[in-house]
Amino acid sequence: MRIIVIGAGLAGLTSAWELRKLGHSVIVLEARDRVGGRTWSQGSATASSPNVAASTSSRPSSRFAASRPRSGCPS
């Protein structure tokens, strides 16, 4: 079977890997000029841990928003 995976983030790459192991023909499409999605590391001569934080949304997910009252996290 021929399958197209949209997005080369961790989930997209893992899905493509697993589908290939099952014998499918997989094409991964990514809009950016790199893979990794919101996970990205950038090397630095001075940083001991050169990770750049994943991008975040200004709106919390509904799962997180529902857990805030129980966890005591501020809005």
Short mmCIF file of C-alpha atoms in Angstrom, two decimals, residues 6-75:
data_model
loop_
_atom_site.label_atom_id
_atom_site.label_comp_id
_atom_site.label_asym_id
_atom_site.label_seq_id
_atom_site.Cartn_x
_atom_site.Cartn_y
_atom_site.Cartn_z
CA ILE A 6 1.80 14.74 6.50
CA GLY A 7 4.41 16.26 8.80
CA ALA A 8 7.95 15.18 9.67
CA GLY A 9 7.66 15.72 13.42
CA LEU A 10 8.34 12.92 15.87
CA ALA A 11 4.90 11.36 15.37
CA GLY A 12 5.07 11.57 11.57
CA LEU A 13 8.56 10.11 11.36
CA THR A 14 7.69 7.32 13.81
CA SER A 15 4.53 6.51 11.86
CA ALA A 16 6.47 6.38 8.60
CA TRP A 17 9.13 4.15 10.19
CA GLU A 18 6.55 1.70 11.55
CA LEU A 19 4.60 1.61 8.28
CA ARG A 20 7.80 0.90 6.32
CA LYS A 21 8.60 -1.96 8.70
CA LEU A 22 5.18 -3.40 7.79
CA GLY A 23 6.12 -3.28 4.10
CA HIS A 24 4.20 -0.18 3.00
CA SER A 25 5.56 2.42 0.59
CA VAL A 26 5.65 5.71 2.54
CA ILE A 27 6.23 9.34 1.52
CA VAL A 28 6.65 11.97 4.26
CA LEU A 29 5.66 15.54 3.37
CA GLU A 30 7.02 18.43 5.47
CA ALA A 31 6.41 22.16 4.94
CA ARG A 32 9.62 23.28 6.67
CA ASP A 33 13.15 22.88 5.40
CA ARG A 34 13.96 20.49 8.27
CA VAL A 35 12.46 17.52 10.08
CA GLY A 36 11.56 17.35 13.76
CA GLY A 37 8.42 19.47 13.95
CA ARG A 38 8.35 21.46 17.19
CA THR A 39 11.39 19.57 18.50
CA TRP A 40 14.59 21.23 17.37
CA SER A 41 18.18 21.30 18.61
CA GLN A 42 20.68 23.90 17.51
CA GLY A 43 24.38 23.57 18.23
CA SER A 44 26.24 26.29 20.13
CA ALA A 45 29.93 26.68 20.95
CA THR A 46 29.15 27.93 24.48
CA ALA A 47 26.05 26.00 25.51
CA SER A 48 26.47 22.68 27.30
CA SER A 49 22.88 21.73 26.44
CA PRO A 50 22.03 23.41 23.12
CA ASN A 51 18.34 22.53 22.96
CA VAL A 52 15.90 25.11 21.70
CA ALA A 53 12.54 24.77 23.41
CA ALA A 54 9.58 23.45 21.47
CA SER A 55 7.19 26.09 20.27
CA THR A 56 4.09 26.48 22.36
CA SER A 57 0.57 27.66 21.83
CA SER A 58 -0.92 30.56 23.76
CA ARG A 59 -4.04 28.41 24.38
CA PRO A 60 -3.62 25.42 26.70
CA SER A 61 -4.90 22.10 25.52
CA SER A 62 -8.31 21.10 26.81
CA ARG A 63 -6.75 18.21 28.76
CA PHE A 64 -4.32 20.59 30.49
CA ALA A 65 -7.02 23.20 31.08
CA ALA A 66 -9.25 20.58 32.71
CA SER A 67 -6.46 19.50 35.07
CA ARG A 68 -5.46 23.02 36.20
CA PRO A 69 -7.98 23.31 39.07
CA ARG A 70 -6.79 19.98 40.49
CA SER A 71 -3.09 20.74 40.09
CA GLY A 72 -3.17 24.29 41.42
CA CYS A 73 -1.57 25.73 38.27
CA PRO A 74 -2.41 29.40 37.70
CA SER A 75 -4.42 30.40 34.63
#
